[in-house]
PDB file of C-alpha atoms in Angstrom:
ATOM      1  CA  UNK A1246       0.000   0.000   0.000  1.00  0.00           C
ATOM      2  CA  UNK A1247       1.347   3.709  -1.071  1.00  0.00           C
ATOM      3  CA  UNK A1248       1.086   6.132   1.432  1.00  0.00           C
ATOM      4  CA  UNK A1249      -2.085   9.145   0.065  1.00  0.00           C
ATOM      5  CA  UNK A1250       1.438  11.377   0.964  1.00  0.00           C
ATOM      6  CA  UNK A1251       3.325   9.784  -1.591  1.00  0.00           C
ATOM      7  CA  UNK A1252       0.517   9.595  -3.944  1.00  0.00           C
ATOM      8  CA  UNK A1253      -0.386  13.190  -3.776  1.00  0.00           C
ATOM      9  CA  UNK A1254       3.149  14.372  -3.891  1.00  0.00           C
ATOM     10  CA  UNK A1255       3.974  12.515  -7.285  1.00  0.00           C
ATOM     11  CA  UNK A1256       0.244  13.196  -8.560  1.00  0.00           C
ATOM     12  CA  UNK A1257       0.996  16.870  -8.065  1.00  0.00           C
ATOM     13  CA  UNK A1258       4.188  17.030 -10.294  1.00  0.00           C
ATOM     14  CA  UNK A1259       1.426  15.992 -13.294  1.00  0.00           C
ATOM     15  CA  UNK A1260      -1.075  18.258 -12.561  1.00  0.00           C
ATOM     16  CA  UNK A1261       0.773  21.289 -11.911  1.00  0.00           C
ATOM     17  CA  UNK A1262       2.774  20.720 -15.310  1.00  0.00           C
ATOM     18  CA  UNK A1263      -0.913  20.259 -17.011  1.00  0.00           C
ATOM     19  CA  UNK A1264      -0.070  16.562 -17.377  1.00  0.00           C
ATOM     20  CA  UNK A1265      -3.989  15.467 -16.900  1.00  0.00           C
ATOM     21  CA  UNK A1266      -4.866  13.109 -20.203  1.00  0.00           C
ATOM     22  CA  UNK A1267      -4.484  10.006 -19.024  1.00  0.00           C
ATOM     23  CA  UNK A1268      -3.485   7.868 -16.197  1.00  0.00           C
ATOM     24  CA  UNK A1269      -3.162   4.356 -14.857  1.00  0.00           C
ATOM     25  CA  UNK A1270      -3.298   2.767 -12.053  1.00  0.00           C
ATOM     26  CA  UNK A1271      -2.247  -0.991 -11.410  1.00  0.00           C
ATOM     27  CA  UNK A1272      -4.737  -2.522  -9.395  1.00  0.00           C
ATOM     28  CA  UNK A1273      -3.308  -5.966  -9.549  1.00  0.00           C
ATOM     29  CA  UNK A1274      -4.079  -6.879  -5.755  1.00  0.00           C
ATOM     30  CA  UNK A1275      -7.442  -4.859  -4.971  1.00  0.00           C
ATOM     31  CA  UNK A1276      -8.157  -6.011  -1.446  1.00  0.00           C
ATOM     32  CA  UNK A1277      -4.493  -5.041   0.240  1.00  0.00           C
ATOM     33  CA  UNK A1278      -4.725  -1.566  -1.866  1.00  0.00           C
ATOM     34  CA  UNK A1279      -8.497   0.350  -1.796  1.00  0.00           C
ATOM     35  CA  UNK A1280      -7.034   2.820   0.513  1.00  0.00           C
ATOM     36  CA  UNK A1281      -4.220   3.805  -2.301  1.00  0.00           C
ATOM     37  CA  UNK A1282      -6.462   3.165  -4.953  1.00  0.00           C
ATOM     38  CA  UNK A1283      -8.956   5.539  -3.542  1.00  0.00           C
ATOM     39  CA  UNK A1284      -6.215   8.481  -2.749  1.00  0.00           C
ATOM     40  CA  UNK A1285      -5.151   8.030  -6.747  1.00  0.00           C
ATOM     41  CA  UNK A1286      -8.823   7.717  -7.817  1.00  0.00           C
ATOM     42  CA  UNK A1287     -10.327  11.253  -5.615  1.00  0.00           C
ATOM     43  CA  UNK A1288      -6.916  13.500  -6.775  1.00  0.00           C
ATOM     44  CA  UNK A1289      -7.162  12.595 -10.310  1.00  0.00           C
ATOM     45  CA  UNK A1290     -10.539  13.393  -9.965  1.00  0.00           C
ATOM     46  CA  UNK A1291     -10.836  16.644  -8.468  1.00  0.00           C
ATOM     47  CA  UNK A1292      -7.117  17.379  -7.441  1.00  0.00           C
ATOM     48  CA  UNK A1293      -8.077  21.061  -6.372  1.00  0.00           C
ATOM     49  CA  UNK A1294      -8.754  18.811  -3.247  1.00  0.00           C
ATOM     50  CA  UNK A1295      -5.291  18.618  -2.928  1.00  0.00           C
ATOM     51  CA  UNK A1296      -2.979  19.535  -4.574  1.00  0.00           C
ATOM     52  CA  UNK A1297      -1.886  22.514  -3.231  1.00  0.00           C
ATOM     53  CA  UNK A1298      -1.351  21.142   0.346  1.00  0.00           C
ATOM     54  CA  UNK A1299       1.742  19.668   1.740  1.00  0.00           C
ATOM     55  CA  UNK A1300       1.753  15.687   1.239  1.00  0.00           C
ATOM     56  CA  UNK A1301       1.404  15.272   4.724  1.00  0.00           C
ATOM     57  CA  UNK A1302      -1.323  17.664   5.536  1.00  0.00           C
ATOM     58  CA  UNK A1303      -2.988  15.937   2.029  1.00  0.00           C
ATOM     59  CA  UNK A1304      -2.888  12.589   3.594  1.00  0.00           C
ATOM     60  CA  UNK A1305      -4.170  13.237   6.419  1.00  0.00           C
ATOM     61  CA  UNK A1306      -7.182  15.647   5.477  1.00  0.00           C
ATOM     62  CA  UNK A1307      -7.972  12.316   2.724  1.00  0.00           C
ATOM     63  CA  UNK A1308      -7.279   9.617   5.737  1.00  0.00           C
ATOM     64  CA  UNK A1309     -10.011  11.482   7.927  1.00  0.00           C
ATOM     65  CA  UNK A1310     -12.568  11.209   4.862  1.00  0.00           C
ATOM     66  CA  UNK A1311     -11.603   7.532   4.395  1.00  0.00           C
ATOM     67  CA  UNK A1312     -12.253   7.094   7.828  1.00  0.00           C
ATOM     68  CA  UNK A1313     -15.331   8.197   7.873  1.00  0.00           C
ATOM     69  CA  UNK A1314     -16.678   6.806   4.409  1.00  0.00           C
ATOM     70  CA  UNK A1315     -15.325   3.348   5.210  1.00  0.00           C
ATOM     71  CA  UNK A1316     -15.955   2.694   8.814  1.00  0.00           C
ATOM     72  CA  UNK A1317     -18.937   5.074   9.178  1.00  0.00           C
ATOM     73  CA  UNK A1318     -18.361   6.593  12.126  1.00  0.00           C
ATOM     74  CA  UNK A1319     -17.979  10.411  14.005  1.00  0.00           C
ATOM     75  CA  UNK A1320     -16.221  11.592  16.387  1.00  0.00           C
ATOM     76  CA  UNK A1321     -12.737  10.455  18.504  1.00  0.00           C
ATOM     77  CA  UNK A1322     -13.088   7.512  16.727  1.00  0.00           C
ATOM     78  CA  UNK A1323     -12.125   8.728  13.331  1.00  0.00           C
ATOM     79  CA  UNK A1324      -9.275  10.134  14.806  1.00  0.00           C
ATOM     80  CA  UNK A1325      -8.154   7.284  16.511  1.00  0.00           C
ATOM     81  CA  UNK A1326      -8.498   5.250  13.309  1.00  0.00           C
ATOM     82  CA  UNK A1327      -6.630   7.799  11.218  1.00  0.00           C
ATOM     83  CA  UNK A1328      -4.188   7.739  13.670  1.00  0.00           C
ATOM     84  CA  UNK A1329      -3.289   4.016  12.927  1.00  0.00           C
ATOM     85  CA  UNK A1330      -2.943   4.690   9.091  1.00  0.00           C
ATOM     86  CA  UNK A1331      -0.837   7.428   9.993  1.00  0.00           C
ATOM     87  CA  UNK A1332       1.167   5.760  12.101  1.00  0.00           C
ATOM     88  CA  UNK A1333       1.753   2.617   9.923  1.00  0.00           C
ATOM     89  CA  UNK A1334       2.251   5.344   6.748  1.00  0.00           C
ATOM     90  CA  UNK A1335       5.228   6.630   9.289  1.00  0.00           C
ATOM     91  CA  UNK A1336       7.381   3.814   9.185  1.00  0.00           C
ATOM     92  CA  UNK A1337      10.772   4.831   8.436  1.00  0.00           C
ATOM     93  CA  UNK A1338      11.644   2.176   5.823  1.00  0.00           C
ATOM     94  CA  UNK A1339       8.511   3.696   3.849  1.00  0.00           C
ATOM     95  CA  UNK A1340       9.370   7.039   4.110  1.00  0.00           C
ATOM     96  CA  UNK A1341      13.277   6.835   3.406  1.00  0.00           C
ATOM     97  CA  UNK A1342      13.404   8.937   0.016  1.00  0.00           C
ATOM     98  CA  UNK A1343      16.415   6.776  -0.806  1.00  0.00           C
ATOM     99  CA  UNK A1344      14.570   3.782  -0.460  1.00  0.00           C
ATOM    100  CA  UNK A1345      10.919   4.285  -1.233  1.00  0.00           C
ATOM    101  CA  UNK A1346      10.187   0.352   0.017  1.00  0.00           C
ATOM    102  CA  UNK A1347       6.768  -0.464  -0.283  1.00  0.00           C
ATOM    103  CA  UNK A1348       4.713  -2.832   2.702  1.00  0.00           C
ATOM    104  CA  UNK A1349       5.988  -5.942   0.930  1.00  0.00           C
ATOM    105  CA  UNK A1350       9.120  -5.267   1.896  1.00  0.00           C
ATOM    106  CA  UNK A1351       9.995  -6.148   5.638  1.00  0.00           C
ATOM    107  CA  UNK A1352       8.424  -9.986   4.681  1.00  0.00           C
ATOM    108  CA  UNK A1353      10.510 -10.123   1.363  1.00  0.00           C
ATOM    109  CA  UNK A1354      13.211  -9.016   3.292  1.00  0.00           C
ATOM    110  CA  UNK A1355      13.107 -11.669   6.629  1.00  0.00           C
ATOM    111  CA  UNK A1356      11.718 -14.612   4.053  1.00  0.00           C
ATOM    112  CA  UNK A1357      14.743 -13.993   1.581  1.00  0.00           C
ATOM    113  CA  UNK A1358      17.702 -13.835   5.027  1.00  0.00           C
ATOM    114  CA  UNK A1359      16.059 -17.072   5.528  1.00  0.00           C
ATOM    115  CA  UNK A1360      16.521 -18.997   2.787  1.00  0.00           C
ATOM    116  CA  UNK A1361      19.884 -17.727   1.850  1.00  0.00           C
ATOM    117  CA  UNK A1362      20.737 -19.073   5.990  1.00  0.00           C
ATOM    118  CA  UNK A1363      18.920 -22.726   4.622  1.00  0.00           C
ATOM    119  CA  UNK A1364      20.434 -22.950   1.507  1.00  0.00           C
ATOM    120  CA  UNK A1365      24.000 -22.167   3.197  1.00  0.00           C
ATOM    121  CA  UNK A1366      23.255 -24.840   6.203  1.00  0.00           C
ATOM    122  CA  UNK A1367      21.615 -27.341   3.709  1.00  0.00           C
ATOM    123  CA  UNK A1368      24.909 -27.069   1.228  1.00  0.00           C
ATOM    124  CA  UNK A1369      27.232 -27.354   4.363  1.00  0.00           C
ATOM    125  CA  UNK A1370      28.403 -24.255   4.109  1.00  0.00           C
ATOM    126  CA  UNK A1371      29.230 -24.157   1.116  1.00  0.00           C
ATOM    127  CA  UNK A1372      26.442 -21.899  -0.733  1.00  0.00           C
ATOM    128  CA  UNK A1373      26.881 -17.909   0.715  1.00  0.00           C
ATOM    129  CA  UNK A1374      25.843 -16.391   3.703  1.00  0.00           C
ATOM    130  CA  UNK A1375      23.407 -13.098   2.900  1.00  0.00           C
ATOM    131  CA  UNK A1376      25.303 -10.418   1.875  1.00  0.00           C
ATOM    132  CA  UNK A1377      26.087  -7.095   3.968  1.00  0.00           C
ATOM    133  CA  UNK A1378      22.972  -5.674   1.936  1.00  0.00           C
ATOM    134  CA  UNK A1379      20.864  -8.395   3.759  1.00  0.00           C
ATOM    135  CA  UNK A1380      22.031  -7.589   7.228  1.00  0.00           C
ATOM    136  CA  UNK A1381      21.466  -3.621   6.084  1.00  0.00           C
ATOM    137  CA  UNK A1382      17.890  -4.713   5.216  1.00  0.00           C
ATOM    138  CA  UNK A1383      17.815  -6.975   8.181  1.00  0.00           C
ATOM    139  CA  UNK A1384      18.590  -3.516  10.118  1.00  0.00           C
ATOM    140  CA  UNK A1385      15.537  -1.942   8.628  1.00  0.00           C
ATOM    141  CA  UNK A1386      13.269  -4.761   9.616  1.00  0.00           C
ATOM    142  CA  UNK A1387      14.485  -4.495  13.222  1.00  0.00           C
ATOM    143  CA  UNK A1388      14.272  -0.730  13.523  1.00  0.00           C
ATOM    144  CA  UNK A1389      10.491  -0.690  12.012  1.00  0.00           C
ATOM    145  CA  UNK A1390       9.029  -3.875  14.258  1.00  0.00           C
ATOM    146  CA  UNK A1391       8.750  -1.510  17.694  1.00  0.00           C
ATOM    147  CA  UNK A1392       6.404   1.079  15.774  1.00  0.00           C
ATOM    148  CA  UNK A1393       4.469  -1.886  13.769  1.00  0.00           C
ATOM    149  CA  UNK A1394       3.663  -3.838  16.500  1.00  0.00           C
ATOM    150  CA  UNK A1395       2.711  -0.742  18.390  1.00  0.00           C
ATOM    151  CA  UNK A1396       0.117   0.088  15.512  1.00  0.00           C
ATOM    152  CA  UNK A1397      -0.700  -3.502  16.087  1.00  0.00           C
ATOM    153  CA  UNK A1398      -1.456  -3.428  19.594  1.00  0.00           C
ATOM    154  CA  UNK A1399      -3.456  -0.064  18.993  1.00  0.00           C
ATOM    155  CA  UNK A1400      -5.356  -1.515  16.287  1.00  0.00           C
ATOM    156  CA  UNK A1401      -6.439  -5.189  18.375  1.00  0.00           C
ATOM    157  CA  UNK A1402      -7.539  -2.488  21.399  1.00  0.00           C
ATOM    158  CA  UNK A1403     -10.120  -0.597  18.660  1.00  0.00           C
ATOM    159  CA  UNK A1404     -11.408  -3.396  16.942  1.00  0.00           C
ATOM    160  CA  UNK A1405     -14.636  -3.704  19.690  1.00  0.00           C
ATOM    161  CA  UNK A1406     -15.098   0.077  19.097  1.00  0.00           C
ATOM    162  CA  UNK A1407     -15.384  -0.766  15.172  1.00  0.00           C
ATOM    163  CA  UNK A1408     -18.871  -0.680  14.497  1.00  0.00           C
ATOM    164  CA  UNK A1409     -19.766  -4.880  13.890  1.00  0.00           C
ATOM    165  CA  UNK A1410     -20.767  -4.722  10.277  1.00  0.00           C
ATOM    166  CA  UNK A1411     -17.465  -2.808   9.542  1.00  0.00           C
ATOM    167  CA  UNK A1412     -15.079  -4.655  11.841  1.00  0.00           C
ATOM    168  CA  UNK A1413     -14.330  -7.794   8.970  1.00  0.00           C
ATOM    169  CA  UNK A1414     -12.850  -4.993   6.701  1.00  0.00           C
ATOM    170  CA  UNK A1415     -10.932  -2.937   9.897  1.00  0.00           C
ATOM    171  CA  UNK A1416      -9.907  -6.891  10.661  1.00  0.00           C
ATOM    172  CA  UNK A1417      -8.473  -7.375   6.911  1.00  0.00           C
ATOM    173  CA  UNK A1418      -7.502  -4.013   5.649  1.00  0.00           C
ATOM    174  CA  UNK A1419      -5.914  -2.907   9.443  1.00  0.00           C
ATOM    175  CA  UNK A1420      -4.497  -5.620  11.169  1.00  0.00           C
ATOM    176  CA  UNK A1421      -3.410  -7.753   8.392  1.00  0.00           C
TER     177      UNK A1421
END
């Protein structure tokens, strides 16, 4: 999942240089993405919306409305659900303008360390340890785990809040 931020700061570039024909979105896995989806789908529609606010502020004015439209509800409780997207959209390795990883990347990153550690046991030795690169990535993983599994344990203490009919998609779409 892209961060609305990142989204709004690329869709911006476009707009502002008139860029406005045509534009395409991959929407190869639908359920992990509706959030991004939506963010692309409202600024190419009406980017007045947005475009002249600072990604951040942009994200977080479109996380309130998402919020609200998805979960129906009012209140503290939008903000404490916007909260969690902004909180998991905060995660250094996502926001690293060097790196630009995507949400795929902490499991890509633990799953390949793993097999490269089989492989070299399973070969007695002989096959490579992970590179230095691995144990830089292996770094990132570490350093982001604290804040996930703090929007984790934040997210498992709302779910009875989530109104009943709403909590299957705040089950798949949040904590998954």
């Amino acid at each position: 999942m892209v961060s609305p931020a990142r989204i709004f700061e690329q869709l911006s570039l476009f707009i502002k240089r008139r860029a406005t024909k045509i534009i395409i979105l991959n929407t190869s896995d639908l359920r992990a993405v509706p959030l991004s989806m939506r963010a692309v789908m409202d600024f190419v529609w009406d980017p007045s919306t947005y475009v002249d606010l600072p990604p951040a502020q942009a994200q977080q004015k479109f996380i309130q409305q998402w919020v609200v439209d998805r979960y129906g509800v009012g209140g503290e409780l939008v903000d404490q659900i916007a909260e969690l997207y902004q909180a998991y959209f905060a995660t250094p390795y996502m926001n690293n303008v060097s790196l630009r990883h995507g949400e795929q990347f902490l499991s890509h990153q633990a799953r390949d360390l793993a097999q490269g550690i089989t492989t070299h046991v399973r070969l007695n030795h002989s096959a490579p340890l992970p590179t230095a690169s691995a144990a830089s990535n292996l770094q990132l993983v570490n350093d982001a785990l604290p804040g996930l599994r703090a929007v984790q344990s934040a997210s498992q203490a709302l779910l009875p809040s989530i109104p009943v009919a709403r909590q299957q998609f705040f089950q798949s779409h949040v904590l998954t």
